[in-house]
Amino acid sequence: MSTLEIRNLQVSVNTDDGMVEILKGVDLTIKSGETHAIMGPNGSGKSTLAYSIAGHPKYTITGGTVTLDGVDVLEMSVDERAKAGLFLAMQYPVEVPGVSVSNFLRTAATALRGEAPKLRTWVGEVKTAMEALSMDPAFATRNVNEGFSGGEKKRHEIMQLELLRPKMAILDETDSGLDVDALRIVSEGVNRAKEANNLGVILITHYTRILRYIKPDFVHVFANGRIVEQGGPELAEKLEANGYADYVSK
Amino acid sequence: MSVLTTNYLTPTGREEAWRFTPLKRLRGLHDGTAIQSDRESLVTKTALPSGVTFTRENLEPLSASDDVIIERVRGASSAVAHLAIAANSEFSEPIFLGRSVGGLDTAEFSRVRISLGTHAVATVIVENTTDTVLAEDLEIYLAPGSNLKFVTLQEFESKSVYTARHHAIVDKDATFKSITVTVGGDVVRILPTVAFKAPGASADLLGVYFATAGQFFEHRNHVDHAVPHAKSNVNYKGALAGQDAHTVWIGDVLIRAAAEGTDTYELNRNLLLSDGARADSVPNLEIETGEIIGAGHASTTGRFDDEQLFYLMSRGIAMADARRLVVRGFFNEIVSEIGNEEVQHRIMDRIDNELEKAGRNV
């Protein structure tokens, strides 16, 4: 049982106009097995929350705390956060030219598990994960994210989620750019990971569409750098009907 | 030719061709003060298959060169080490040549010829190791329809000085691919050049280099499109780490008025892994006809991509391993073209070692 606790998190980003505050005090607690949907309009700071927790150097933490089972996450380097059990499925996964998917996955698994996975079982593991996400076996020989379609990038992110077995996953707009079939396949992958590892999930999304496949326990509305309303799944229904206008004008 | 003349020009460093090269470190190759040795270090490293001969002959140069060191080499010796690959022969295994005998007190002036008969298909890999002072005039002739992959590996020890011209003459419908790898030596200056002799010819000039503290590596490509419907592609990638690591890439492509239907692209990318290193990159495209398929060039010099490192580290991969993956990936595009696992592993390991050495100071 793990708990990710975000307290009064304040984050700024350095722009040409100086430091601009994006997150203005975010409070959120996620326990293993829970799924929290964070919904909000574009530019509300949802992605900043995701990248700040993962430790992207672009963001400066100006206040607040993030702890995983009581341990200070903000003190950790990016790779240490992953080793502690955090995972970020990115909205725009980065191309790494010349590095094959299979090499990348094995290097990551070796780093996270503390030893190289046995080749025989590893090959089977990867094969199973790829088949479950309806991915062509040739995918493993391609370079990481290079020339991937939007859907392939997202499948690749979720394949990592399944293979790397984190405790807490932040899914940043994993639904964007996916057609209905791909959305279902990717969502099933998230649900498998939840079931297999009692994963806690922060599901960042603009639309309610993905919530038909991944059922949230809690819904948080994000606007202007903070959480402005919280509720159960019924809150998503309300957003579906009314949009974000109420929150943006506040 | 081989007329001995003592009236060689000595470059001063102000000439366009020599403006980057540290002349003082050339151990006298450029000004005639180097003492000529009688070394003939180039040897075959594997048994030659039938259809391939390696002999020493007196041969006239196939091409003119305005490089002053090449002129000195030609003046010093009319004997040429000649690898001849018979017409219509085809080899799946590479032919290995190499130099492993050297010496720093005297300089070797070496002339080399590689010739392919019509429709011959071969891979030639030249392994340059040891500490040496070597000036090399290497000419390649590809007869119509032939296909050569020409790999040179500059894995010299740290004091070596190597200046060379690797000039390929590519005849009708012949295909030339060179892969030039420079990872060792004090000063390495190579002119990988191509002249097309007839339509349908194509050339890929690929290269990688990794310079660490104090090393100077220069690659000057020149592609002469003098005939119609030839194709060329130049792609050189380099990494630099350490104080006064210095690399130079010059990409000259000349499309003459007669060269209608030319298709050419050249690319140079440099990865600066530390402060104090310098990468010069000069693409230079001269076009005398508009009737071409395409002509382009690109040159980039940058540091590690933070987004790539973040992505890898967010999967638990430590900074040093992430950097190694990115650098390996950067070079892999070209190293994998060598097509020989053993050589590729050796080069990648060498690159890992260079990076690790440099990493202590980054």
mmCIF file of N, CA and C in Angstrom, chain B residues 9-24 26 30-31 68 72:
data_model
loop_
_atom_site.group_PDB
_atom_site.id
_atom_site.type_symbol
_atom_site.label_atom_id
_atom_site.label_comp_id
_atom_site.label_asym_id
_atom_site.label_seq_id
_atom_site.Cartn_x
_atom_site.Cartn_y
_atom_site.Cartn_z
ATOM 1 N N LEU B 9 54.977 23.587 -52.575
ATOM 2 C CA LEU B 9 54.527 24.704 -51.747
ATOM 3 C C LEU B 9 54.401 24.218 -50.308
ATOM 4 N N THR B 10 54.697 25.084 -49.407
ATOM 5 C CA THR B 10 54.474 24.754 -47.999
ATOM 6 C C THR B 10 53.332 25.619 -47.491
ATOM 7 N N PRO B 11 52.264 24.983 -47.011
ATOM 8 C CA PRO B 11 51.131 25.799 -46.535
ATOM 9 C C PRO B 11 51.520 26.619 -45.311
ATOM 10 N N THR B 12 50.942 27.772 -45.230
ATOM 11 C CA THR B 12 51.241 28.669 -44.109
ATOM 12 C C THR B 12 50.121 28.673 -43.072
ATOM 13 N N GLY B 13 48.967 28.131 -43.469
ATOM 14 C CA GLY B 13 47.813 28.183 -42.572
ATOM 15 C C GLY B 13 46.829 29.258 -42.984
ATOM 16 N N ARG B 14 47.234 30.095 -43.925
ATOM 17 C CA ARG B 14 46.312 31.132 -44.404
ATOM 18 C C ARG B 14 45.468 30.634 -45.573
ATOM 19 N N GLU B 15 45.891 29.521 -46.196
ATOM 20 C CA GLU B 15 45.132 28.963 -47.319
ATOM 21 C C GLU B 15 43.790 28.423 -46.821
ATOM 22 N N GLU B 16 42.784 28.525 -47.673
ATOM 23 C CA GLU B 16 41.458 28.028 -47.302
ATOM 24 C C GLU B 16 41.537 26.569 -46.849
ATOM 25 N N ALA B 17 42.309 25.770 -47.584
ATOM 26 C CA ALA B 17 42.361 24.336 -47.290
ATOM 27 C C ALA B 17 43.066 24.024 -45.972
ATOM 28 N N TRP B 18 43.855 24.952 -45.490
ATOM 29 C CA TRP B 18 44.675 24.663 -44.301
ATOM 30 C C TRP B 18 44.351 25.546 -43.107
ATOM 31 N N ARG B 19 43.297 26.340 -43.234
ATOM 32 C CA ARG B 19 43.107 27.363 -42.213
ATOM 33 C C ARG B 19 42.727 26.787 -40.847
ATOM 34 N N PHE B 20 42.216 25.557 -40.811
ATOM 35 C CA PHE B 20 41.854 24.977 -39.514
ATOM 36 C C PHE B 20 42.962 24.084 -38.946
ATOM 37 N N THR B 21 43.831 23.579 -39.828
ATOM 38 C CA THR B 21 44.762 22.516 -39.432
ATOM 39 C C THR B 21 45.918 23.054 -38.595
ATOM 40 N N PRO B 22 46.224 22.419 -37.467
ATOM 41 C CA PRO B 22 47.382 22.846 -36.668
ATOM 42 C C PRO B 22 48.668 22.346 -37.318
ATOM 43 N N LEU B 23 49.245 23.162 -38.197
ATOM 44 C CA LEU B 23 50.390 22.737 -39.016
ATOM 45 C C LEU B 23 51.575 22.294 -38.161
ATOM 46 N N LYS B 24 51.747 22.959 -37.033
ATOM 47 C CA LYS B 24 52.898 22.637 -36.177
ATOM 48 C C LYS B 24 52.853 21.220 -35.637
ATOM 49 N N LEU B 26 51.904 18.634 -37.409
ATOM 50 C CA LEU B 26 51.912 17.659 -38.517
ATOM 51 C C LEU B 26 53.234 16.892 -38.630
ATOM 52 N N HIS B 30 53.970 18.454 -43.965
ATOM 53 C CA HIS B 30 53.537 19.492 -44.900
ATOM 54 C C HIS B 30 54.697 20.342 -45.426
ATOM 55 N N ASP B 31 55.833 20.369 -44.688
ATOM 56 C CA ASP B 31 56.896 21.298 -45.087
ATOM 57 C C ASP B 31 58.182 20.598 -45.508
ATOM 58 N N VAL B 68 48.966 19.646 -51.010
ATOM 59 C CA VAL B 68 50.434 19.692 -51.045
ATOM 60 C C VAL B 68 51.066 18.439 -50.436
ATOM 61 N N ARG B 72 53.588 15.652 -52.254
ATOM 62 C CA ARG B 72 54.841 15.132 -51.684
ATOM 63 C C ARG B 72 54.851 13.606 -51.674
#
